[in-house]
Short mmCIF file of N, CA and C in Angstrom, two decimals:
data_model
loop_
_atom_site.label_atom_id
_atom_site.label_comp_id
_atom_site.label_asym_id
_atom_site.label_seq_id
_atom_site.Cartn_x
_atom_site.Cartn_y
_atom_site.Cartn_z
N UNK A 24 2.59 -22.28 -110.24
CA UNK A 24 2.17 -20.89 -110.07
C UNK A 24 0.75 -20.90 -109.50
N UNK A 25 0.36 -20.13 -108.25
CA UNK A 25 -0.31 -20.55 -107.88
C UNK A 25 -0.92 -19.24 -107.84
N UNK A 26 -2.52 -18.64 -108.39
CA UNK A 26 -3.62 -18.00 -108.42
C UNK A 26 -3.43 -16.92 -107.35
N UNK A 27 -3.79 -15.55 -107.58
CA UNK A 27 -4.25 -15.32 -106.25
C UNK A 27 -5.69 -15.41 -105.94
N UNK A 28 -5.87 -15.22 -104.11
CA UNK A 28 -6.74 -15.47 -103.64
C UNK A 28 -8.59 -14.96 -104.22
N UNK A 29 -8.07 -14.11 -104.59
CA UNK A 29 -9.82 -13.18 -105.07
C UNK A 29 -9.67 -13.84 -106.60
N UNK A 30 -9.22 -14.21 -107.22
CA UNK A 30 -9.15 -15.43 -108.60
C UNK A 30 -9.75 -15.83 -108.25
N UNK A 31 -9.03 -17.30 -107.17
CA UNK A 31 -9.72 -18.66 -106.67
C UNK A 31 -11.28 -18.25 -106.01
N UNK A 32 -11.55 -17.53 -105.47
CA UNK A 32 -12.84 -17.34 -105.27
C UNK A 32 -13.53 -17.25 -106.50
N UNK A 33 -13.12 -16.22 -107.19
CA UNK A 33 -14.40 -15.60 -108.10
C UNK A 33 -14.24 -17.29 -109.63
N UNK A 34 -12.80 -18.02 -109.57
CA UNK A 34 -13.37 -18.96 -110.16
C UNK A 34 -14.16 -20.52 -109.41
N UNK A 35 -14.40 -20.39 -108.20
CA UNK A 35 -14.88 -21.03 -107.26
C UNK A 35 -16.40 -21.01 -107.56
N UNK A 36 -16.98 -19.55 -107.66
CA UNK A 36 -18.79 -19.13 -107.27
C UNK A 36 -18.49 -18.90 -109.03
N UNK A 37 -17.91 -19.03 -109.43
CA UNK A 37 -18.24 -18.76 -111.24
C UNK A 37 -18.46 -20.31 -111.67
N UNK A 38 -18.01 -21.30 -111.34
CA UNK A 38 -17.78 -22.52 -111.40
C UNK A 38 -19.29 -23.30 -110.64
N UNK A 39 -19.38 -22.76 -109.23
CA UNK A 39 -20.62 -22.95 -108.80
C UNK A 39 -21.84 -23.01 -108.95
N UNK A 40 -22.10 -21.86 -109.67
CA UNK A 40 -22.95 -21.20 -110.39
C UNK A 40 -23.37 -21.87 -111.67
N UNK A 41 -22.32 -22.31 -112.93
CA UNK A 41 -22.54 -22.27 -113.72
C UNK A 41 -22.82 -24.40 -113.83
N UNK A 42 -22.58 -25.44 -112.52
CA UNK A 42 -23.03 -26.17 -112.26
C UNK A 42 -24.22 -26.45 -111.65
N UNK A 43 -24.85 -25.20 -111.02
CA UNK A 43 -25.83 -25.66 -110.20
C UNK A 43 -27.05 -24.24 -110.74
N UNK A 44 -26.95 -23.49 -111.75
CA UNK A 44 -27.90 -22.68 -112.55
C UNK A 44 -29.01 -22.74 -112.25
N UNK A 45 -29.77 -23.94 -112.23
CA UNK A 45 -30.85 -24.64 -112.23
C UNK A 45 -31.19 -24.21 -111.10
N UNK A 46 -31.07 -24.43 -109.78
CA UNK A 46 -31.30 -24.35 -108.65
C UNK A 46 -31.16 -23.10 -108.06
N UNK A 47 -30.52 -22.14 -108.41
CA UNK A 47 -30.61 -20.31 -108.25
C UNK A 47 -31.56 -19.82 -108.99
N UNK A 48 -32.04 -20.69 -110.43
CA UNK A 48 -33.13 -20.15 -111.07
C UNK A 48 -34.38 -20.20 -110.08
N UNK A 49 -34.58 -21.59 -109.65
CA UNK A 49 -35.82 -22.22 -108.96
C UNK A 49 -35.94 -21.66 -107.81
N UNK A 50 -34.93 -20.88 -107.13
CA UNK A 50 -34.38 -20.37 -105.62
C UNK A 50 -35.05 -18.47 -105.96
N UNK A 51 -34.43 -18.10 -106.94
CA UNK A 51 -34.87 -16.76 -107.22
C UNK A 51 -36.54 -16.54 -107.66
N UNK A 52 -36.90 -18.15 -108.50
CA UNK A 52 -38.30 -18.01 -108.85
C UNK A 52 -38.99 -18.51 -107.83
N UNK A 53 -38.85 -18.74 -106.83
CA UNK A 53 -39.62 -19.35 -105.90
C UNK A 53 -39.91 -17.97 -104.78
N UNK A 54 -39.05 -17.05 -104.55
CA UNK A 54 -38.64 -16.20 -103.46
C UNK A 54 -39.48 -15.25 -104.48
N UNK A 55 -39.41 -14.47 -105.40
CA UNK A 55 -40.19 -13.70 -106.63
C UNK A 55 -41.38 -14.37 -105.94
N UNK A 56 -42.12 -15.15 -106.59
CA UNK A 56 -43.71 -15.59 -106.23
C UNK A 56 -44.03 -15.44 -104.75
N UNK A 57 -42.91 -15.91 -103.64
CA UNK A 57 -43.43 -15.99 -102.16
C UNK A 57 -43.67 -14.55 -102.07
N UNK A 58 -42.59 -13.04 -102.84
CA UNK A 58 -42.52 -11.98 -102.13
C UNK A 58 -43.82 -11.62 -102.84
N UNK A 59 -44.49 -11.91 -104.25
CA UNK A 59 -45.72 -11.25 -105.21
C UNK A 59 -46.90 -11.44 -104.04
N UNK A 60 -46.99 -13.15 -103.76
CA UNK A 60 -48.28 -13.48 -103.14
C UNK A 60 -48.10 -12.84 -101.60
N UNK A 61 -46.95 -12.81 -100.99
CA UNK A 61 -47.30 -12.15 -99.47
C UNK A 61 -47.46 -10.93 -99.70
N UNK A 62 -47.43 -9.53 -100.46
CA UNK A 62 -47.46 -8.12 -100.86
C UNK A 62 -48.88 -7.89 -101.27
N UNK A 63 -49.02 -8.83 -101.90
CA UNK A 63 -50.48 -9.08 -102.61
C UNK A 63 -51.85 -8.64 -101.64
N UNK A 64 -51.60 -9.32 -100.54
CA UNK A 64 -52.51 -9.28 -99.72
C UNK A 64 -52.50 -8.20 -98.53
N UNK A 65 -53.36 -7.92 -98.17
CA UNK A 65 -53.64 -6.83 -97.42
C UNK A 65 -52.41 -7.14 -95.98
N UNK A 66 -52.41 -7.69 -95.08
CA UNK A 66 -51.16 -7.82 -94.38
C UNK A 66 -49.52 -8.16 -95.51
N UNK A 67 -49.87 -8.31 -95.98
CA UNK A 67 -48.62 -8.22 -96.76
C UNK A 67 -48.46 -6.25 -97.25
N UNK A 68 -48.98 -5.91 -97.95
CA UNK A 68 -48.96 -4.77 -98.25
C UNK A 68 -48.45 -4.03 -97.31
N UNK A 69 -49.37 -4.22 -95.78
CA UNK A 69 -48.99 -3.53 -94.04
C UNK A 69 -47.74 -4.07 -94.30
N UNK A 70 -47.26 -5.54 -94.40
CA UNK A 70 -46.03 -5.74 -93.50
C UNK A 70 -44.69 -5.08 -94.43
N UNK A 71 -45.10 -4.82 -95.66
CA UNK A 71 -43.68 -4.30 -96.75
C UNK A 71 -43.76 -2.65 -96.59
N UNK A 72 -45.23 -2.05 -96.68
CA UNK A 72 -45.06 -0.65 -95.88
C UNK A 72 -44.28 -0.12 -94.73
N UNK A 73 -44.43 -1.42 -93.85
CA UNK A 73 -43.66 -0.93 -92.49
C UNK A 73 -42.27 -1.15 -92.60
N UNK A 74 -41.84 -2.37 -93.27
CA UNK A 74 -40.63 -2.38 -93.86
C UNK A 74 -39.81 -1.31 -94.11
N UNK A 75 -40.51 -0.51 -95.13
CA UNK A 75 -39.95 0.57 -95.94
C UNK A 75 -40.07 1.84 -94.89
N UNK A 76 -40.53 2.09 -94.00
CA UNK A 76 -40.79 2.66 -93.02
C UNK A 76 -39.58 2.77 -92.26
N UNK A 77 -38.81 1.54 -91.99
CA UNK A 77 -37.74 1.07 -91.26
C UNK A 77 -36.54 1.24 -91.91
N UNK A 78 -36.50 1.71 -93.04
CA UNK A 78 -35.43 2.11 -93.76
C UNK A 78 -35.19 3.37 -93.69
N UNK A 79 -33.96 3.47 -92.96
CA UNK A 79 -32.70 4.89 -92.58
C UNK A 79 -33.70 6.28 -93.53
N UNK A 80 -33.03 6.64 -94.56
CA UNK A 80 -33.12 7.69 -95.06
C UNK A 80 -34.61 7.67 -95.60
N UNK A 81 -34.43 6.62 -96.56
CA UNK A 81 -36.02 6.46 -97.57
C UNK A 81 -37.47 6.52 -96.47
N UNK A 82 -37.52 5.43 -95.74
CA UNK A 82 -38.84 5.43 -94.50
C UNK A 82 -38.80 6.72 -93.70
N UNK A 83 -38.06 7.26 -93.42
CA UNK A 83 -38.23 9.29 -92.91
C UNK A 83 -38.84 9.97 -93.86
N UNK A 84 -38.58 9.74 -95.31
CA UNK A 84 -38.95 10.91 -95.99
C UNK A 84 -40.49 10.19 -96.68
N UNK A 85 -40.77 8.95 -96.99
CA UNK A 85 -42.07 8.06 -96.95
C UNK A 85 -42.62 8.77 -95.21
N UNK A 86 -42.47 8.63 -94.52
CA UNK A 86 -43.37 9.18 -93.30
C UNK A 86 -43.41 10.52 -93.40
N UNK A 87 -42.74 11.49 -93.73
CA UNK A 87 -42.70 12.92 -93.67
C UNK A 87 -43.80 13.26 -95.20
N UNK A 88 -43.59 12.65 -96.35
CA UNK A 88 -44.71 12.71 -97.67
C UNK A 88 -46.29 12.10 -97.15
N UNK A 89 -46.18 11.06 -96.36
CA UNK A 89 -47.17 10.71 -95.56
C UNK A 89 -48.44 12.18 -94.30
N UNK A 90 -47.28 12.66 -93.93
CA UNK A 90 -48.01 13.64 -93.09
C UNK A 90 -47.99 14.84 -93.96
N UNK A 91 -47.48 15.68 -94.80
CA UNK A 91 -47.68 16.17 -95.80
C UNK A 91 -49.14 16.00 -96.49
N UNK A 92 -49.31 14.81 -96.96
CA UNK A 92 -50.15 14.42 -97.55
C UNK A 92 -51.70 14.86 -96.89
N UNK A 93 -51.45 14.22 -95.53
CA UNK A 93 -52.71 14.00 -94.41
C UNK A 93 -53.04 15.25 -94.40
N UNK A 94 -52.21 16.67 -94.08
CA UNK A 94 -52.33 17.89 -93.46
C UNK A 94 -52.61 18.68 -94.70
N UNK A 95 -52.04 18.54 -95.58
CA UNK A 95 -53.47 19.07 -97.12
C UNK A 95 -54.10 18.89 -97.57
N UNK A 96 -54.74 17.38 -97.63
CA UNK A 96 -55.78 17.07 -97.54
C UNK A 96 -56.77 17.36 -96.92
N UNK A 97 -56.03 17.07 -95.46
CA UNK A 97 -57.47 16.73 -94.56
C UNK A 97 -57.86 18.34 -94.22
N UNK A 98 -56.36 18.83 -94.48
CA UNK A 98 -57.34 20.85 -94.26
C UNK A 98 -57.70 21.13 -95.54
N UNK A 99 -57.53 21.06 -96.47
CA UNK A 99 -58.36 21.33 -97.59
C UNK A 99 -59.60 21.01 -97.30
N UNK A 100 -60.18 19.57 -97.55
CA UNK A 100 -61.46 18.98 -97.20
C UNK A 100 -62.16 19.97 -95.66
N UNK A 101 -61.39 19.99 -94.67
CA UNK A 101 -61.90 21.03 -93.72
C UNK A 101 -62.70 21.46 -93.47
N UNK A 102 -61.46 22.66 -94.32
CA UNK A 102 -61.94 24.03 -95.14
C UNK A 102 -63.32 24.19 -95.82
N UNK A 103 -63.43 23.34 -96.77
CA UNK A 103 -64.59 23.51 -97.29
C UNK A 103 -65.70 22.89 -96.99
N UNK A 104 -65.60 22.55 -95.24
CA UNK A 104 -66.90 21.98 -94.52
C UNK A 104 -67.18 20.88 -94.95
N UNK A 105 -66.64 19.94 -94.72
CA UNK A 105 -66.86 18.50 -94.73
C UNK A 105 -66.60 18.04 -93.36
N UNK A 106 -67.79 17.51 -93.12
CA UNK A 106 -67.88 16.75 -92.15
C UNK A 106 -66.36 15.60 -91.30
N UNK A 107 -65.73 15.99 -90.13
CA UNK A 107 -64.48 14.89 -89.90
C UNK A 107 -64.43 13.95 -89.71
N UNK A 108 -65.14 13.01 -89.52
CA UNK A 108 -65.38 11.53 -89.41
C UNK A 108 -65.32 10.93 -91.11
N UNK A 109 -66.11 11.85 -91.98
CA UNK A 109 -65.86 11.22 -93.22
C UNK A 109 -64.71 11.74 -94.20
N UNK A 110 -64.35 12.77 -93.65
CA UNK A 110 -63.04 13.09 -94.09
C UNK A 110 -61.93 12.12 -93.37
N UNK A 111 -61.96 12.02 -92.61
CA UNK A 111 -60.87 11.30 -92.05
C UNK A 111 -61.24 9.70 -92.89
N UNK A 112 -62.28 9.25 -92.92
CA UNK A 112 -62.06 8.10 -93.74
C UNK A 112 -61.23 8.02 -94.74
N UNK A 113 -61.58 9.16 -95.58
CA UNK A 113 -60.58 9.08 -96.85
C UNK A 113 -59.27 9.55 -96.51
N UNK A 114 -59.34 10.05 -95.64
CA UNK A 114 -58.01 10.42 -95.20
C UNK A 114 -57.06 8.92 -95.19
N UNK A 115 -57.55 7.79 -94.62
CA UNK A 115 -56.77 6.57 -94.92
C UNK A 115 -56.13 6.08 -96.32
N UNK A 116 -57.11 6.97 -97.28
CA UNK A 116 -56.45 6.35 -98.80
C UNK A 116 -55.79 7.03 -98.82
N UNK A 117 -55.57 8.21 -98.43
CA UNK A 117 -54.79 9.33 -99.51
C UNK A 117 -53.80 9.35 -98.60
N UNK A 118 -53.21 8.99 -97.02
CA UNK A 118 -51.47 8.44 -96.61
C UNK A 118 -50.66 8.56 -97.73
N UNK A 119 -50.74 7.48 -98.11
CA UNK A 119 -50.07 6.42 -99.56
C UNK A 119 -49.03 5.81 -98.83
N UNK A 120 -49.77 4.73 -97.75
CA UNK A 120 -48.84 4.09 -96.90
C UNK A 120 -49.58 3.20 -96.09
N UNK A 121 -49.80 2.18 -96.71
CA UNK A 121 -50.55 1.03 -96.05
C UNK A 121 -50.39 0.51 -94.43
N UNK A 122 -48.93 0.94 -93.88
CA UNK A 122 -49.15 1.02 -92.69
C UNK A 122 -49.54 2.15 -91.61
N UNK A 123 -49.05 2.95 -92.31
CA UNK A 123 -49.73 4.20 -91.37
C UNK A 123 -51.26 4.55 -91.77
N UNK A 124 -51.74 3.81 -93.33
CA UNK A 124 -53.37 4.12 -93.31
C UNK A 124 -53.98 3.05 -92.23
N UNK A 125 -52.98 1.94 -92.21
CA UNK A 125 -53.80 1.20 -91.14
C UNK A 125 -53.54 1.26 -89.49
N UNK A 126 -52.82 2.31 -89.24
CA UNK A 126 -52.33 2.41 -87.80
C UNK A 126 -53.68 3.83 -87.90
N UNK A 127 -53.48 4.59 -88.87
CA UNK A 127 -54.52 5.84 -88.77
C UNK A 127 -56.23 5.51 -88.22
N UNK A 128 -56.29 4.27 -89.47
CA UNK A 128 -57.85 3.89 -88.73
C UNK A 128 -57.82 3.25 -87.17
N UNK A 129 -57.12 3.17 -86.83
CA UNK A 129 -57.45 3.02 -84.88
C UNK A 129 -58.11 4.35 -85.09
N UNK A 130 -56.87 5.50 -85.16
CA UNK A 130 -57.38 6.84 -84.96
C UNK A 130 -58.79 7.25 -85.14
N UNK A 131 -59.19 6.74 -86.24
CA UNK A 131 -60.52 7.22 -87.19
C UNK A 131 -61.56 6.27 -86.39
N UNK A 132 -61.59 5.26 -85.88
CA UNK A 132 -62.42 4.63 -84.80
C UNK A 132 -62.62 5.29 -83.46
N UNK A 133 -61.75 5.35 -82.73
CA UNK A 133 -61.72 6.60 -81.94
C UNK A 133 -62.25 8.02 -82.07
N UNK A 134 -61.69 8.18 -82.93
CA UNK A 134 -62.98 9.78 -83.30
C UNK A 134 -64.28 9.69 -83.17
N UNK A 135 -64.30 8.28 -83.92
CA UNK A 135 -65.96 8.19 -84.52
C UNK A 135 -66.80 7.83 -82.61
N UNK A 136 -65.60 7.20 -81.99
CA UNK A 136 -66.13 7.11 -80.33
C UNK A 136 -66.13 8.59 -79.70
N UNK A 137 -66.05 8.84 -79.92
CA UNK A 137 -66.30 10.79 -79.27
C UNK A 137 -64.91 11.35 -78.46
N UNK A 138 -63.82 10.58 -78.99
CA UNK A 138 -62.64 11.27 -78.81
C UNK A 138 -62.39 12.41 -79.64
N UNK A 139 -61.13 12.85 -79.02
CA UNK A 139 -60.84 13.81 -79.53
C UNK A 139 -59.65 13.84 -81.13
N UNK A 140 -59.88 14.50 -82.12
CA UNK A 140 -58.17 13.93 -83.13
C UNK A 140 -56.78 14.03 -82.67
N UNK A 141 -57.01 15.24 -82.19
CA UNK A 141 -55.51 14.84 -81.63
C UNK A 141 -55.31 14.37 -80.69
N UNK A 142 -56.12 13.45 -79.35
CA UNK A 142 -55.80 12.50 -78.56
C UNK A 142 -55.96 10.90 -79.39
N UNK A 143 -56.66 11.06 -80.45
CA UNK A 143 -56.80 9.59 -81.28
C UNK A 143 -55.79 9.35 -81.66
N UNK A 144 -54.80 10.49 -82.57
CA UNK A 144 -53.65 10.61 -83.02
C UNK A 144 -52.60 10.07 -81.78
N UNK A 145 -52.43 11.08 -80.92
CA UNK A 145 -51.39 10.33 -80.03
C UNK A 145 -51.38 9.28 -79.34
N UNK A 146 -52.49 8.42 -79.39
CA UNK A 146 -52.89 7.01 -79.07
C UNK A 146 -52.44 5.99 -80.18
N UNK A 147 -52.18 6.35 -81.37
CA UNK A 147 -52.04 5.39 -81.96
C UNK A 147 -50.60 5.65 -82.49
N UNK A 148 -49.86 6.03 -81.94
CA UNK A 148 -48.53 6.50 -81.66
C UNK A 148 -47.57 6.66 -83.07
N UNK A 149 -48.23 6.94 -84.02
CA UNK A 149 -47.18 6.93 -85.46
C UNK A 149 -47.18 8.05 -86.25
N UNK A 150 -48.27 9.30 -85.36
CA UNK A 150 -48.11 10.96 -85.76
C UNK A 150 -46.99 11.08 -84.92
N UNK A 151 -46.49 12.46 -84.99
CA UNK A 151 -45.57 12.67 -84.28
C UNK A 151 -45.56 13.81 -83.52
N UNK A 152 -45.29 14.68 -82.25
CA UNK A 152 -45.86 15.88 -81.39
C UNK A 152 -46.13 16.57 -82.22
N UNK A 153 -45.08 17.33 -83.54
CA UNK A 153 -45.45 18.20 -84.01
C UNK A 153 -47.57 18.46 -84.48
N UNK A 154 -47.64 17.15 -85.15
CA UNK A 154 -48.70 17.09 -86.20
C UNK A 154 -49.85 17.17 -84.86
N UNK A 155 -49.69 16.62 -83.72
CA UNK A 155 -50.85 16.42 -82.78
C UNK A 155 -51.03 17.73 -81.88
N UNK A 156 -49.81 18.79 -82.00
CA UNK A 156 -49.70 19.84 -80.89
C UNK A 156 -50.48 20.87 -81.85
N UNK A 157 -50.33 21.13 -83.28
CA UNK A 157 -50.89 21.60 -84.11
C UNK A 157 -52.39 21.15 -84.11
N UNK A 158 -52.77 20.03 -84.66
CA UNK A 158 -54.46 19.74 -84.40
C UNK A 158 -54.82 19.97 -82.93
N UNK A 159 -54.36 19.94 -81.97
CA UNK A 159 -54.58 20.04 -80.94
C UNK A 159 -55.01 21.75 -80.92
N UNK A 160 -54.25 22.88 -81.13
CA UNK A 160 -54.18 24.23 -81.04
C UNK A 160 -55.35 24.39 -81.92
N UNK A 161 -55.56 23.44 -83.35
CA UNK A 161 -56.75 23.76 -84.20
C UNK A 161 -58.00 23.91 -83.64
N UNK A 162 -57.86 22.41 -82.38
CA UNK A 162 -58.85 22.34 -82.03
C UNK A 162 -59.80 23.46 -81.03
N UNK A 163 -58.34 23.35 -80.25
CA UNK A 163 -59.13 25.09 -79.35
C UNK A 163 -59.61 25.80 -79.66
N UNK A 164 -58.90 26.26 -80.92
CA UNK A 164 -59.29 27.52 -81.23
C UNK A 164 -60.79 27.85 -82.56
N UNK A 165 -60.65 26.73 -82.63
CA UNK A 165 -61.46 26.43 -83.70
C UNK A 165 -60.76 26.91 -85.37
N UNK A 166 -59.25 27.00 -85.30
CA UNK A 166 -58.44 27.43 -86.69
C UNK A 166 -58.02 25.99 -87.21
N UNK A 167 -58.86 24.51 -87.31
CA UNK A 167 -58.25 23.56 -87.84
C UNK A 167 -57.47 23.76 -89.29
N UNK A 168 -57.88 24.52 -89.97
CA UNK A 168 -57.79 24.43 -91.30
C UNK A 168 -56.23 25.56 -91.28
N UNK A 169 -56.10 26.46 -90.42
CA UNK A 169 -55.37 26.78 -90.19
C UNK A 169 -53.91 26.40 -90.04
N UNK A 170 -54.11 25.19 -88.68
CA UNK A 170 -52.90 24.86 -88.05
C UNK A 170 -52.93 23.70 -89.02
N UNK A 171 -53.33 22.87 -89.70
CA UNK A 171 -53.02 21.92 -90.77
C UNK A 171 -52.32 22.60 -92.15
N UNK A 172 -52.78 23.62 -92.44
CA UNK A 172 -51.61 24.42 -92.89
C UNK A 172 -50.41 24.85 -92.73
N UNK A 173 -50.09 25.05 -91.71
CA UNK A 173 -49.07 25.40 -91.07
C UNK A 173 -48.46 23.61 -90.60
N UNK A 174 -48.81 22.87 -90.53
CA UNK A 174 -48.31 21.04 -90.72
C UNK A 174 -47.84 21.19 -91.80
N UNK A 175 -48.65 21.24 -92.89
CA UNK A 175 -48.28 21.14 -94.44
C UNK A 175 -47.19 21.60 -95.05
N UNK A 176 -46.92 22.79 -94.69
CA UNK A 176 -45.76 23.91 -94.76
C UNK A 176 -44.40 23.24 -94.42
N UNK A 177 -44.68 22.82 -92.86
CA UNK A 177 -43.57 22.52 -92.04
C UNK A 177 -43.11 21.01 -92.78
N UNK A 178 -44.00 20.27 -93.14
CA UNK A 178 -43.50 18.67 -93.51
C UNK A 178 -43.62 19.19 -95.12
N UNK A 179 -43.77 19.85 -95.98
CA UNK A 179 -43.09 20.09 -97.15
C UNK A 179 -42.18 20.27 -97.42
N UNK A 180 -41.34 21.33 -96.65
CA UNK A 180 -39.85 21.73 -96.23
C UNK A 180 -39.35 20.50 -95.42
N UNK A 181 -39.66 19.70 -95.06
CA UNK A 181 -38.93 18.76 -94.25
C UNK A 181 -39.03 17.36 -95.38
N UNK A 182 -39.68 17.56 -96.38
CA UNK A 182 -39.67 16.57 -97.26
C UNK A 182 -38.48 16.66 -98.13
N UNK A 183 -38.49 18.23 -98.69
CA UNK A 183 -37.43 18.89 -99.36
C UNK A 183 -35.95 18.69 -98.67
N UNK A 184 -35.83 18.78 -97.50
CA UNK A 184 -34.61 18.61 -96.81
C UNK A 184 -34.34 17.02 -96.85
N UNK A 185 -35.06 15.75 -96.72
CA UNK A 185 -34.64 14.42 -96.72
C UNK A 185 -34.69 14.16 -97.96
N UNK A 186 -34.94 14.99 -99.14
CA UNK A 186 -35.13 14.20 -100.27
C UNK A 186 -33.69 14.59 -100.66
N UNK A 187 -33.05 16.34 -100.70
CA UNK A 187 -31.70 16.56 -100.52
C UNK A 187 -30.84 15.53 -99.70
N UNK A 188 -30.98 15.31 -98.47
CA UNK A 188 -30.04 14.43 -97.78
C UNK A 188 -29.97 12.96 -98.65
N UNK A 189 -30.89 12.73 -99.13
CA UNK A 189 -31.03 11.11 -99.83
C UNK A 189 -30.09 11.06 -100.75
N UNK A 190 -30.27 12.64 -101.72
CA UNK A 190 -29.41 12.58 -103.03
C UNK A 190 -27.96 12.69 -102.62
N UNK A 191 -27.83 13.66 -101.39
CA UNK A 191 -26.06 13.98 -101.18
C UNK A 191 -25.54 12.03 -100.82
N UNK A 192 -26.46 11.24 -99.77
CA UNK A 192 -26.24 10.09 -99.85
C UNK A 192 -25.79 9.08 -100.79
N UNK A 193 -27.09 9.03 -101.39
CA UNK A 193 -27.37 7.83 -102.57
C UNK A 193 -26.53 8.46 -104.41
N UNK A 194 -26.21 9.42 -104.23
CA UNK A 194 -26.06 10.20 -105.42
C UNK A 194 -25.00 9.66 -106.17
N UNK A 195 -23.76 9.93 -105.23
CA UNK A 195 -22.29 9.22 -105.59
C UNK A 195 -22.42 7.70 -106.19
N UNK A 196 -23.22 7.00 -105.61
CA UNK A 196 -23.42 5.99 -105.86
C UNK A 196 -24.41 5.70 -107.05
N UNK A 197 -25.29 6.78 -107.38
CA UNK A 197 -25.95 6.54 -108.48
C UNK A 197 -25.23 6.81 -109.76
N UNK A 198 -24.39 7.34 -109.66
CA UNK A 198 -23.81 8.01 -110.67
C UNK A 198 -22.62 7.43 -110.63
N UNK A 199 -21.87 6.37 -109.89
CA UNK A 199 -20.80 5.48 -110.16
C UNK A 199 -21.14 4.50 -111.19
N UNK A 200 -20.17 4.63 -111.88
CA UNK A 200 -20.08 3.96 -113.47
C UNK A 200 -19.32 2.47 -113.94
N UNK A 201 -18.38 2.78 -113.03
CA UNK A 201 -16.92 1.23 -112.67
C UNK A 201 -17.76 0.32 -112.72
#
């Protein structure tokens, strides 16, 4: 009598496994420490940010909480007359995205060279038209605090909509029990 096929496998890698333990331990603890110490460090941090960036549903709505973030902040601070060169500094912490805080400071170097923000922005290519056509209109008109409001608005509701799409996605699956 002879097994069927998905048996012989699963007693194949059950069998595998339970001879060679040792070496999936040392394989999983070795890959654990390589992923701690490369994250650890400042290009590591960039390179797992951008990672997550690159992921379908999750990295859209991480970039959309990202510009959210920038456009109430940085018009809040504004608003209440703070200087933009040093607002925009902090503007790098408060992303909450190690690659776009570090694609931003090109931007924030550029300013500080007597460019303009929203040509710094579209130079360092990881805003997107909306956020630069808006600072751009701020800038004319002199309504920054304005049209960063009106960013804020627009990528709040657009946060709300991918965080819905994530759950209709990921949901079924969170809630599968088998």
């Amino acid at each position: 009598l002879e097994l069927p096929l998905a048996t012989r496998i699963v007693q194949t890698v059950a069998t595998s496994i339970g001879s060679n333990w040792y070496v999936i331990v040392a394989v999983v603890g070795v890959a654990y420490l390589w992923y701690q110490f490369r994250v650890q460090t400042p290009a590591g941090a960039i390179w797992m940010a951008r990672t997550i960036l690159r992921i379908p549903v999750i990295g859209d709505t991480v970039r959309k909480i990202a510009f959210s973030r920038f456009a109430h902040y940085f018009g809040t601070l504004h608003e209440a007359g703070l200087e933009v060169v040093p607002t925009l500094a902090l503007m790098e912490r408060v992303i909450g995205n190690a690659y776009l805080s570090y694609r931003f400071r090109f931007a924030v170097n550029r300013v500080m060279a007597g460019e303009s923000l929203s040509r710094a922005l579209a130079s360092v290519g990881e805003f997107p038209p909306v956020v630069i056509q808006m600072l751009s209109l701020g800038e004319k008109t002199g309504e920054m605090a304005k049209s960063l409001e009106q960013v804020r608005h627009y990528y709040d509701r657009e946060v709300d909509a991918s965080v819905k799409r994530a759950l209709t996605l990921f949901g079924p699956i969170a809630l599968d029990t088998d």
